[in-house]
Coordinates of C-alpha atoms in Angstrom, one line a residue:
Chain A
M1 CA 114.6 69.8 106.9
S2 CA 112.0 70.8 109.4
H3 CA 110.2 74.1 109.8
S4 CA 107.6 75.0 112.3
Q5 CA 105.3 76.3 109.6
K6 CA 105.1 75.4 106.0
R7 CA 103.1 78.2 104.7
S8 CA 103.2 82.0 104.3
K9 CA 102.7 83.7 107.5
H10 CA 101.0 86.8 106.3
I11 CA 99.2 87.6 103.2
N12 CA 98.0 91.1 102.5
L13 CA 94.4 90.5 101.3
H14 CA 93.9 94.0 100.1
K15 CA 96.8 94.1 97.8
M16 CA 96.2 90.8 96.2
R17 CA 93.1 90.4 94.1
K18 CA 92.1 88.6 91.0
A19 CA 90.0 91.4 89.6
F20 CA 92.1 93.9 87.9
S21 CA 91.9 96.7 85.4
L22 CA 94.6 97.7 83.0
K23 CA 96.7 100.4 84.4
P24 CA 97.7 103.5 82.5
L25 CA 100.8 103.4 80.4
A26 CA 102.6 105.6 82.8
I27 CA 106.1 104.5 83.4
G28 CA 106.7 104.7 87.0
V29 CA 110.2 105.4 88.2
A30 CA 111.6 102.7 90.3
I31 CA 113.4 103.4 93.4
V32 CA 116.6 102.4 95.1
F33 CA 117.9 104.3 98.1
L34 CA 121.6 105.1 98.0
S35 CA 123.3 105.1 101.3
A36 CA 124.5 108.4 102.4
C37 CA 128.2 107.8 102.8
G38 CA 130.9 105.3 103.1
E39 CA 129.9 103.8 99.7
D40 CA 132.2 103.6 96.7
G41 CA 131.3 106.2 94.1
D42 CA 132.1 109.5 92.6
A43 CA 132.0 112.5 94.8
S44 CA 129.1 114.4 93.2
K45 CA 127.4 117.7 93.5
I46 CA 123.8 118.6 92.7
Y47 CA 122.9 122.0 91.1
V48 CA 119.6 123.4 90.3
S49 CA 120.8 125.8 87.6
V50 CA 123.9 126.9 85.7
D51 CA 124.1 129.9 87.9
D52 CA 124.0 127.7 91.0
C53 CA 127.0 125.8 89.6
Q54 CA 129.0 128.8 88.6
K55 CA 128.6 130.6 91.9
E56 CA 130.1 127.6 93.6
N57 CA 132.8 127.1 91.0
P58 CA 133.9 130.5 89.7
D59 CA 136.9 128.9 88.0
A60 CA 134.7 126.5 86.1
V61 CA 132.1 128.7 84.4
S62 CA 132.4 127.0 81.0
Q63 CA 132.4 123.5 82.5
C64 CA 129.2 124.4 84.4
Q65 CA 127.6 125.5 81.2
A66 CA 128.7 122.3 79.4
A67 CA 127.5 120.1 82.2
F68 CA 124.1 121.7 82.2
E69 CA 123.8 121.4 78.4
S70 CA 124.8 117.8 78.5
A71 CA 122.2 117.1 81.3
I72 CA 119.5 118.9 79.2
E73 CA 120.4 116.8 76.2
E74 CA 120.1 113.6 78.3
H75 CA 116.9 114.9 79.8
N76 CA 115.3 115.2 76.4
R77 CA 116.4 111.8 75.5
T78 CA 115.6 109.8 78.7
A79 CA 113.1 111.7 80.9
P80 CA 110.2 109.5 82.0
R81 CA 107.3 109.8 79.5
F82 CA 103.6 109.7 80.1
N83 CA 100.6 109.5 77.9
S84 CA 98.6 111.9 79.9
Q85 CA 99.2 115.0 81.9
N86 CA 97.3 113.3 84.7
D87 CA 99.6 110.3 85.0
C88 CA 102.7 112.6 84.9
E89 CA 101.3 114.9 87.5
Y90 CA 100.3 112.0 89.7
E91 CA 104.0 111.1 89.8
F92 CA 105.6 114.5 89.9
G93 CA 103.1 117.0 91.1
S94 CA 100.8 119.5 89.6
D95 CA 102.3 121.9 87.1
R96 CA 105.5 119.9 87.1
C97 CA 105.2 118.4 83.7
Q98 CA 105.7 119.6 80.2
Y99 CA 103.9 118.6 77.0
V100 CA 106.3 117.4 74.3
Q101 CA 105.7 116.8 70.6
S102 CA 108.4 115.0 68.7
Q103 CA 108.6 113.0 65.5
S104 CA 107.8 109.9 67.6
G105 CA 104.6 111.3 68.9
S106 CA 103.4 113.5 71.8
F107 CA 103.7 112.8 75.5
F108 CA 104.2 114.5 78.9
M109 CA 107.4 114.5 80.9
P110 CA 108.6 116.1 84.1
F111 CA 110.7 119.3 84.0
M112 CA 114.4 118.7 84.8
A113 CA 114.7 120.0 88.4
G114 CA 118.5 119.9 88.7
F115 CA 121.6 118.1 87.5
I116 CA 124.3 116.0 89.2
V117 CA 127.9 116.5 88.3
S118 CA 131.1 114.7 89.2
R119 CA 134.7 115.6 88.5
L120 CA 133.8 119.1 87.3
L121 CA 137.2 120.5 88.2
Q122 CA 139.3 117.5 87.0
P123 CA 140.9 117.3 83.7
S124 CA 139.4 113.9 83.1
P125 CA 135.9 113.9 81.4
Y126 CA 133.3 114.8 83.9
Y127 CA 129.9 113.2 84.2
S128 CA 126.5 114.9 84.3
Q129 CA 123.0 113.6 84.5
P130 CA 119.5 115.3 84.8
L131 CA 117.7 115.0 88.1
Y132 CA 114.0 115.1 88.9
T133 CA 112.0 115.6 92.1
S134 CA 108.4 115.2 93.0
F135 CA 105.8 117.4 94.6
S136 CA 103.2 114.8 94.6
P137 CA 102.0 113.3 97.9
Y138 CA 101.5 110.0 96.1
S139 CA 105.1 109.6 94.9
P140 CA 107.8 107.7 96.7
F141 CA 110.3 110.3 95.6
R142 CA 108.5 113.3 96.9
S143 CA 111.1 115.9 98.0
R144 CA 114.0 113.6 96.9
W145 CA 116.3 113.6 94.0
V146 CA 115.7 110.9 91.4
T147 CA 117.5 110.1 88.1
S148 CA 115.9 109.1 84.9
N149 CA 117.3 105.6 85.6
G150 CA 115.1 105.5 88.7
Y151 CA 117.8 106.0 91.4
V152 CA 116.4 107.9 94.3
F153 CA 119.0 109.6 96.5
D154 CA 118.3 109.3 100.2
G155 CA 117.9 112.4 102.1
D156 CA 115.9 115.5 101.4
I157 CA 116.3 117.6 98.2
R158 CA 118.2 120.2 100.2
R159 CA 121.1 117.9 100.4
R160 CA 123.4 118.6 97.5
S161 CA 126.4 116.4 98.0
Y162 CA 126.6 112.7 97.5
Y163 CA 128.8 109.8 96.6
A164 CA 127.0 108.5 93.6
P165 CA 127.7 105.0 92.2
S166 CA 128.8 104.8 88.6
S167 CA 125.5 103.4 87.6
V168 CA 124.0 106.8 88.2
Y169 CA 126.1 108.1 85.3
K170 CA 125.5 105.2 83.0
P171 CA 123.5 106.4 80.0
K172 CA 120.0 105.1 80.1
P173 CA 119.1 103.1 77.0
A174 CA 116.7 105.0 74.8
V175 CA 115.1 104.9 71.4
N176 CA 114.0 107.8 69.2
R177 CA 111.1 105.8 67.8
T178 CA 109.7 102.3 67.5
I179 CA 110.2 101.0 64.0
N180 CA 108.2 97.9 64.4
R181 CA 105.7 96.0 66.7
G182 CA 104.3 92.5 66.7
G183 CA 107.6 90.6 66.3
F184 CA 106.7 88.4 69.3
G185 CA 103.4 86.5 69.7
S186 CA 103.0 85.1 66.2
T187 CA 103.3 81.4 67.2
V188 CA 100.3 81.8 69.4
R189 CA 98.1 83.0 66.6
A190 CA 99.3 80.0 64.5
K191 CA 98.7 77.4 67.3
S192 CA 95.5 78.9 68.6
S193 CA 93.5 77.7 65.6
W194 CA 93.9 74.2 67.0
G195 CA 91.3 72.6 69.2
S196 CA 87.6 72.0 69.0
S197 CA 86.6 73.8 72.2
G198 CA 87.3 77.2 70.7
K199 CA 88.6 78.4 74.0
S200 CA 91.9 80.2 74.5
S201 CA 93.6 78.7 77.4
G202 CA 96.8 80.6 77.4
W203 CA 100.3 79.3 76.9
G204 CA 101.3 78.6 80.4
G205 CA 101.8 75.0 81.6
Chain B
M1 CA 85.7 78.4 83.6
Y2 CA 84.8 77.0 80.2
G3 CA 81.8 75.4 81.8
Q4 CA 83.8 73.0 83.9
P5 CA 84.9 73.3 87.5
Y6 CA 88.5 74.3 87.9
W7 CA 88.7 75.4 91.5
D8 CA 87.0 72.8 93.7
E9 CA 86.4 73.6 97.4
S10 CA 84.3 70.5 98.0
A11 CA 87.3 68.3 98.9
Y12 CA 90.9 68.6 99.9
Y13 CA 94.0 66.3 100.1
Q14 CA 95.6 65.6 103.4
F15 CA 99.3 64.9 103.8
T16 CA 101.5 64.2 106.8
L17 CA 104.4 66.5 107.5
K18 CA 106.8 63.6 106.9
Q19 CA 105.3 63.0 103.4
I20 CA 105.6 66.6 102.5
E21 CA 109.2 67.1 103.7
Q22 CA 110.7 63.8 102.8
D23 CA 108.7 62.8 99.8
I24 CA 108.1 66.1 98.1
E25 CA 110.1 69.0 99.4
D26 CA 113.5 67.4 99.6
P27 CA 113.1 65.5 96.2
T28 CA 112.0 68.7 94.6
A29 CA 115.1 70.5 95.7
E30 CA 117.3 67.6 94.6
L31 CA 115.5 67.1 91.2
H32 CA 115.9 70.8 90.5
Q33 CA 119.7 70.6 91.1
M34 CA 119.8 67.5 88.9
C35 CA 118.0 69.4 86.1
L36 CA 120.5 72.3 86.4
H37 CA 123.3 69.8 86.1
V38 CA 121.8 68.7 82.8
V39 CA 121.3 72.3 81.6
N40 CA 125.0 72.9 82.2
K41 CA 125.9 69.8 80.1
V42 CA 123.6 70.8 77.3
I43 CA 124.8 74.4 77.1
H44 CA 128.4 73.1 76.5
D45 CA 127.5 70.5 73.9
D46 CA 126.4 71.6 70.4
S47 CA 125.0 68.2 69.5
L48 CA 122.7 68.4 72.6
M49 CA 121.7 71.9 71.8
R50 CA 120.6 70.5 68.4
R51 CA 118.7 67.7 70.1
F52 CA 116.9 70.2 72.3
Q53 CA 115.8 72.0 69.0
I54 CA 117.3 75.3 70.1
P55 CA 117.6 77.2 66.9
E56 CA 121.3 77.3 66.0
Q57 CA 121.5 81.1 65.5
H58 CA 120.5 81.5 69.1
W59 CA 122.8 79.0 70.8
D60 CA 125.1 81.8 71.9
Y61 CA 122.3 83.9 73.3
V62 CA 120.9 81.0 75.3
A63 CA 124.4 79.9 76.4
E64 CA 125.4 83.4 77.4
S65 CA 122.3 83.8 79.7
W66 CA 123.6 80.6 81.4
R67 CA 127.2 81.8 81.7
Q68 CA 126.1 85.1 83.1
Q69 CA 123.9 83.2 85.6
A70 CA 120.9 85.3 84.6
P71 CA 118.6 85.1 87.6
S72 CA 115.3 83.1 87.5
L73 CA 112.1 83.6 89.3
Y74 CA 110.2 80.3 89.5
S75 CA 109.3 76.9 88.2
R76 CA 106.9 74.0 88.8
L77 CA 107.8 70.3 88.8
D78 CA 104.9 67.9 88.0
L79 CA 105.2 64.8 90.2
V80 CA 103.3 61.6 90.5
Y81 CA 102.9 60.7 94.1
D82 CA 100.7 58.2 95.8
G83 CA 101.6 58.9 99.4
K84 CA 103.7 55.8 99.8
H85 CA 106.2 55.4 97.0
P86 CA 108.9 57.9 95.9
A87 CA 107.5 60.8 93.9
K88 CA 108.3 60.5 90.2
L89 CA 109.1 63.5 88.0
L90 CA 106.8 63.8 85.0
E91 CA 108.1 67.0 83.6
N92 CA 109.6 70.4 84.5
N93 CA 107.5 73.5 83.8
A94 CA 110.4 75.8 84.2
D95 CA 109.5 78.5 81.7
T96 CA 105.8 79.4 81.9
P97 CA 104.2 77.7 84.8
T98 CA 100.6 78.8 85.7
S99 CA 98.0 78.2 88.4
L100 CA 100.2 80.2 90.7
Y101 CA 97.5 82.4 92.0
E102 CA 95.3 79.4 93.0
T103 CA 98.3 77.9 94.8
G104 CA 99.8 80.9 96.5
F105 CA 96.7 82.8 97.3
W106 CA 93.4 81.0 97.1
Q107 CA 94.6 77.8 98.6
W108 CA 96.1 79.7 101.5
L109 CA 92.9 81.7 102.0
W110 CA 90.8 78.5 101.8
L111 CA 92.7 77.0 104.7
E112 CA 92.5 80.3 106.7
Q113 CA 88.7 80.2 106.3
Q114 CA 88.3 76.5 107.0
V115 CA 90.3 76.9 110.2
N116 CA 88.5 80.1 111.3
S117 CA 85.1 78.5 110.8
G118 CA 86.1 75.5 112.8
K119 CA 85.9 73.0 109.9
L120 CA 89.5 72.2 110.2
S121 CA 91.8 71.9 113.2
R122 CA 94.0 74.9 114.2
G123 CA 96.9 72.5 113.8
A124 CA 96.3 72.2 110.1
D125 CA 99.1 73.6 108.0
Q126 CA 99.8 73.7 104.2
F127 CA 103.0 73.4 102.2
N128 CA 102.6 76.8 100.7
S129 CA 105.1 79.6 101.2
L130 CA 104.9 80.5 97.5
Q131 CA 103.6 84.1 97.9
E132 CA 106.1 85.0 100.6
K133 CA 109.0 83.6 98.6
L134 CA 107.9 85.3 95.4
I135 CA 107.8 88.7 97.2
N136 CA 111.2 88.0 98.8
R137 CA 112.6 87.0 95.4
F138 CA 111.4 90.1 93.7
A139 CA 113.0 92.2 96.5
E140 CA 116.2 90.2 95.9
L141 CA 116.0 90.8 92.1
K142 CA 115.5 94.4 92.8
H143 CA 118.3 95.0 95.2
Q144 CA 120.9 92.5 94.0
H145 CA 120.2 92.3 90.3
G146 CA 118.9 95.7 89.4
F147 CA 115.3 94.8 88.6
H148 CA 113.9 98.2 89.7
Q149 CA 111.2 98.2 87.0
I150 CA 109.9 95.1 85.4
H151 CA 107.6 95.1 82.4
F152 CA 105.1 92.3 82.7
S153 CA 103.7 90.7 79.6
C154 CA 101.5 87.9 78.2
C155 CA 99.4 87.2 75.1
D156 CA 96.2 89.2 74.8
D157 CA 94.0 86.2 74.0
S158 CA 94.0 84.6 77.5
E159 CA 92.2 85.9 80.5
E160 CA 93.8 83.2 82.6
D161 CA 97.3 84.2 81.7
R162 CA 96.5 87.8 82.3
G163 CA 95.3 86.9 85.8
T164 CA 98.6 85.0 86.5
V165 CA 100.6 88.0 85.4
Q166 CA 98.5 90.4 87.4
Y167 CA 99.2 88.3 90.5
L168 CA 102.9 88.4 89.9
Q169 CA 102.7 92.2 89.3
D170 CA 101.0 92.5 92.7
C171 CA 103.8 90.4 94.3
A172 CA 106.5 92.5 92.6
A173 CA 104.8 95.8 93.5
T174 CA 104.7 94.6 97.2
A175 CA 108.5 94.3 96.9
G176 CA 108.8 97.9 95.7
V177 CA 109.3 97.1 92.0
S178 CA 107.5 99.2 89.4
T179 CA 105.4 97.0 87.3
P180 CA 104.0 98.3 83.9
F181 CA 102.1 95.9 81.7
L182 CA 101.9 95.3 78.0
F183 CA 100.9 92.4 75.8
I184 CA 103.6 90.3 74.1
E185 CA 102.2 91.4 70.7
E186 CA 102.7 95.0 71.6
I187 CA 106.4 94.8 72.3
G188 CA 108.2 97.1 69.8
L189 CA 111.7 97.3 68.4
G190 CA 113.3 100.7 68.6
D191 CA 115.7 102.3 66.1
T192 CA 118.6 101.8 68.5
G193 CA 118.0 98.1 68.9
Y194 CA 116.2 98.1 72.2
F195 CA 112.7 96.7 72.8
T196 CA 110.1 99.3 73.6
D197 CA 106.7 99.6 75.4
L198 CA 103.8 101.5 74.0
A199 CA 105.2 104.8 75.3
D200 CA 108.5 104.1 73.5
E201 CA 110.2 103.6 76.8
V202 CA 113.0 101.0 76.7
I203 CA 112.2 97.6 78.2
T204 CA 115.2 96.7 80.3
H205 CA 113.7 94.0 82.5
C206 CA 110.7 91.9 81.4
F207 CA 108.6 89.0 82.8
K208 CA 107.0 87.2 79.9
L209 CA 104.4 84.4 80.3
Y210 CA 105.4 83.3 76.8
P211 CA 107.6 80.3 76.0
W212 CA 111.1 80.7 74.9
E213 CA 110.7 78.0 72.2
F214 CA 108.2 80.4 70.5
M215 CA 110.2 83.5 71.1
L216 CA 113.4 82.0 69.6
R217 CA 111.6 81.3 66.4
E218 CA 109.8 84.6 65.9
T219 CA 110.7 87.8 64.0
F220 CA 112.2 89.7 66.9
S221 CA 114.4 86.8 68.0
D222 CA 117.4 88.2 66.0
A223 CA 117.1 91.4 68.0
L224 CA 117.4 89.6 71.3
P225 CA 121.2 90.0 71.9
G226 CA 121.2 93.7 71.1
A227 CA 118.1 94.5 73.1
E228 CA 119.9 93.5 76.4
V229 CA 116.7 92.7 78.2
Q230 CA 117.0 90.8 81.5
W231 CA 114.2 88.3 81.0
L232 CA 112.2 86.4 83.5
E233 CA 112.4 83.6 83.0
P234 CA 115.9 83.8 81.5
A235 CA 116.8 82.3 78.1
W236 CA 118.5 79.2 79.6
K237 CA 115.0 78.1 80.6
A238 CA 114.6 77.1 77.0
V239 CA 116.8 74.1 78.0
L240 CA 115.3 73.5 81.4
S241 CA 111.7 73.4 80.3
N242 CA 112.4 71.2 77.3
K243 CA 111.1 67.6 77.4
A244 CA 114.5 66.4 76.0
L245 CA 115.6 67.1 79.6
L246 CA 113.9 63.8 80.7
P247 CA 116.0 61.3 78.7
L248 CA 119.2 63.2 79.7
L249 CA 118.2 63.1 83.4
W250 CA 117.9 59.3 83.0
Q251 CA 121.3 59.1 81.3
E252 CA 123.0 61.2 84.0
F253 CA 121.2 59.8 87.0
P254 CA 120.1 56.3 86.0
N255 CA 117.7 54.6 88.4
H256 CA 117.3 57.6 90.6
P257 CA 114.2 56.9 92.7
N258 CA 112.5 60.1 91.6
L259 CA 113.0 59.6 87.9
L260 CA 111.1 57.6 85.3
P261 CA 113.1 55.8 82.6
A262 CA 113.1 58.1 79.5
F263 CA 114.7 57.9 76.1
F264 CA 115.0 59.9 72.9
E265 CA 112.8 58.7 70.0
D266 CA 115.8 57.1 68.1
D267 CA 117.4 55.5 71.1
N268 CA 117.6 51.7 70.5
S269 CA 118.4 51.0 74.1
R270 CA 114.8 51.7 75.1
P271 CA 113.1 48.4 76.1
A272 CA 110.6 47.4 73.5
D273 CA 108.1 46.0 75.9
G274 CA 106.0 47.8 78.5
K275 CA 104.0 50.9 78.4
W276 CA 105.5 54.2 77.3
I277 CA 104.3 57.7 77.0
K278 CA 105.3 59.6 73.9
K279 CA 105.6 63.3 74.4
P280 CA 106.6 66.1 72.0
L281 CA 109.7 68.2 73.1
F282 CA 107.7 71.4 73.4
S283 CA 104.2 70.3 74.5
R284 CA 102.5 72.1 77.3
E285 CA 99.2 71.6 79.1
G286 CA 99.4 67.9 78.3
A287 CA 98.9 68.3 74.5
N288 CA 99.9 65.6 71.9
I289 CA 100.5 62.7 74.3
T290 CA 100.4 59.2 73.0
L291 CA 100.4 55.9 75.0
I292 CA 102.6 53.3 73.4
E293 CA 102.1 49.6 74.2
G294 CA 103.9 46.6 72.7
G295 CA 105.9 49.0 70.4
R296 CA 102.8 50.4 68.7
D297 CA 100.9 53.6 69.2
A298 CA 98.0 52.3 71.3
I299 CA 96.0 55.3 72.3
S300 CA 96.3 58.9 71.4
L301 CA 95.5 60.5 74.8
S302 CA 95.3 64.1 73.7
D303 CA 95.4 66.2 70.5
G304 CA 97.3 69.3 70.0
P305 CA 99.5 71.5 67.8
Y306 CA 102.9 70.1 68.8
G307 CA 105.2 67.4 67.6
E308 CA 107.0 68.8 64.6
E309 CA 110.1 69.2 66.8
G310 CA 110.4 65.5 67.7
F311 CA 109.4 63.3 70.6
I312 CA 110.7 61.6 73.7
Y313 CA 109.5 58.4 75.4
Q314 CA 108.9 58.2 79.1
Q315 CA 107.9 55.1 80.9
Y316 CA 104.2 55.0 81.7
H317 CA 103.5 55.5 85.4
A318 CA 99.9 55.4 86.5
L319 CA 98.7 58.4 88.3
P320 CA 97.2 57.5 91.6
K321 CA 93.4 57.3 91.5
Y322 CA 91.1 58.5 94.3
A323 CA 87.4 57.9 93.7
E324 CA 87.1 58.6 90.0
N325 CA 90.0 61.0 89.8
Y326 CA 93.6 60.8 88.8
V327 CA 95.9 63.1 90.8
L328 CA 99.0 65.1 89.9
I329 CA 101.1 67.2 92.3
G330 CA 102.6 70.4 91.1
S331 CA 105.7 71.2 93.2
W332 CA 106.8 74.9 93.1
L333 CA 110.2 76.4 93.3
V334 CA 111.1 80.0 93.7
D335 CA 114.6 80.3 92.3
D336 CA 116.2 77.2 93.9
E337 CA 113.9 76.7 96.9
P338 CA 110.9 74.5 97.1
A339 CA 107.9 76.7 97.9
G340 CA 104.7 74.7 98.0
I341 CA 102.5 72.4 96.1
S342 CA 99.2 72.4 94.2
V343 CA 97.1 69.3 93.6
R344 CA 95.2 68.9 90.4
E345 CA 92.9 66.1 89.5
D346 CA 91.2 65.0 86.4
T347 CA 88.8 62.2 85.3
S348 CA 91.0 61.5 82.3
L349 CA 94.6 60.0 82.4
I350 CA 96.3 63.2 81.2
T351 CA 96.1 66.2 83.3
Q352 CA 95.2 69.1 81.0
D353 CA 94.4 72.7 81.7
L354 CA 90.8 72.0 82.5
S355 CA 91.7 69.8 85.5
R356 CA 90.2 70.6 88.8
Y357 CA 92.5 72.3 91.3
L358 CA 92.2 71.1 94.9
P359 CA 93.6 72.5 98.1
H360 CA 95.6 70.4 100.5
I361 CA 96.4 70.4 104.2
I362 CA 99.2 69.0 106.4
L363 CA 97.9 67.3 109.5

């Protein structure tokens, strides 16, 4: 095989550095842009309140209420969590985060900004998930809808109708609390005592 | 670093394009495919899984990661190459290879500066598309395999490992992946069976610079199937990075020009004469290596904490020596593609983690 050049063409010198500091524990929300149309998925609508939903679906008042409640429940379980108000607001904008105290500790998380629903009027079980949006200039999902799974819908938040892939409705794995830490890493402590140099060289090869 | 030079800008190695492409790049791709062939064989054979010292309770977990074709990120083949004869595979660092940053970034920068200052010809190139390929691979992992967020992790006792992981975080972030970090020791187990970070968020995708042979023997190993983490590297690398791979390669591809004869400890077909290197199945950084001559342990070349898990024998093949230095080539792959080389040299026969790292050029 023959290539004209054997090495990377461009390296961004500013982004790559050896010196680093540990970043805050903030869990960023990853992004994927869903294409606007022509994609397999459930026809879905986004609502910003129960009222919003009920106005558009006068025949489905109770379904709207149930979809909202199910989204709130999912929001409490799976919303992105931050150790500090600062980290949360950096991602979602100022005054867009709430302080939460639970049995597993205290943290900050964004307010639910809306919910996405599919099959509201069908007899089959409908799907509902909480949605967030950001007012922060530093966030990749500023003025867009994003799920707790990290899916960002393309288009502005004013757009309320999408074909959402089934992964949007897949429940995000969550835990209520951590029962135990330190279950990985014990072999290193055992083997690190070896050696006369007293250095710790890491476990790479 | 530790009082000895590691990165050395005083010298460099020079290759021809033909040497790079025919003697290193193509054999690297081929050796990798041969290794994957062996992994497939081992996964489907319980007696081999036992030989590889994969703990029996985790056979299904390891095999399942192979059956599902869990995606991989990178590996490094260590080759002996003197510029004239076929390169020989010494071992496959497929699980936790390091010195990535020196290869992908510093070596590249060195050439850029040498050329710009007129010390090297504008025509000088380098076999080093590592960083570009890593970033592309992270983008592929994100868009095709759902790696939107990857937790990055290593032990908290090594600055060098933390640097390697930070470099990979930077590459992943460039590809648009979100890259939180926590130390291996900080990983938690949640009440619903998922692994958690320090904010109790579920870890769904994780890069760990920590060997599978350790993980499979530690307390949290029983939680691995239920935790449903997509690991980088995936669990099948426990087979690929194992030294037991070497005798199996020799069985499957006898007399292949890029292989050295290798045998299991109890294999009587190993010729009694000649020089052999005895290596533990799990050794890394050249630890616990013994040179055997005339059937007896001749020289213990290095100490270390490994060996309980058994040994393999590989025919001794002298590293080429330039001035006072023995030279070893690290040949990188990103997924299945050869991506560049690093050159390390050492004044002793066994290249350990204190070896000097030298840049190279193609001219």
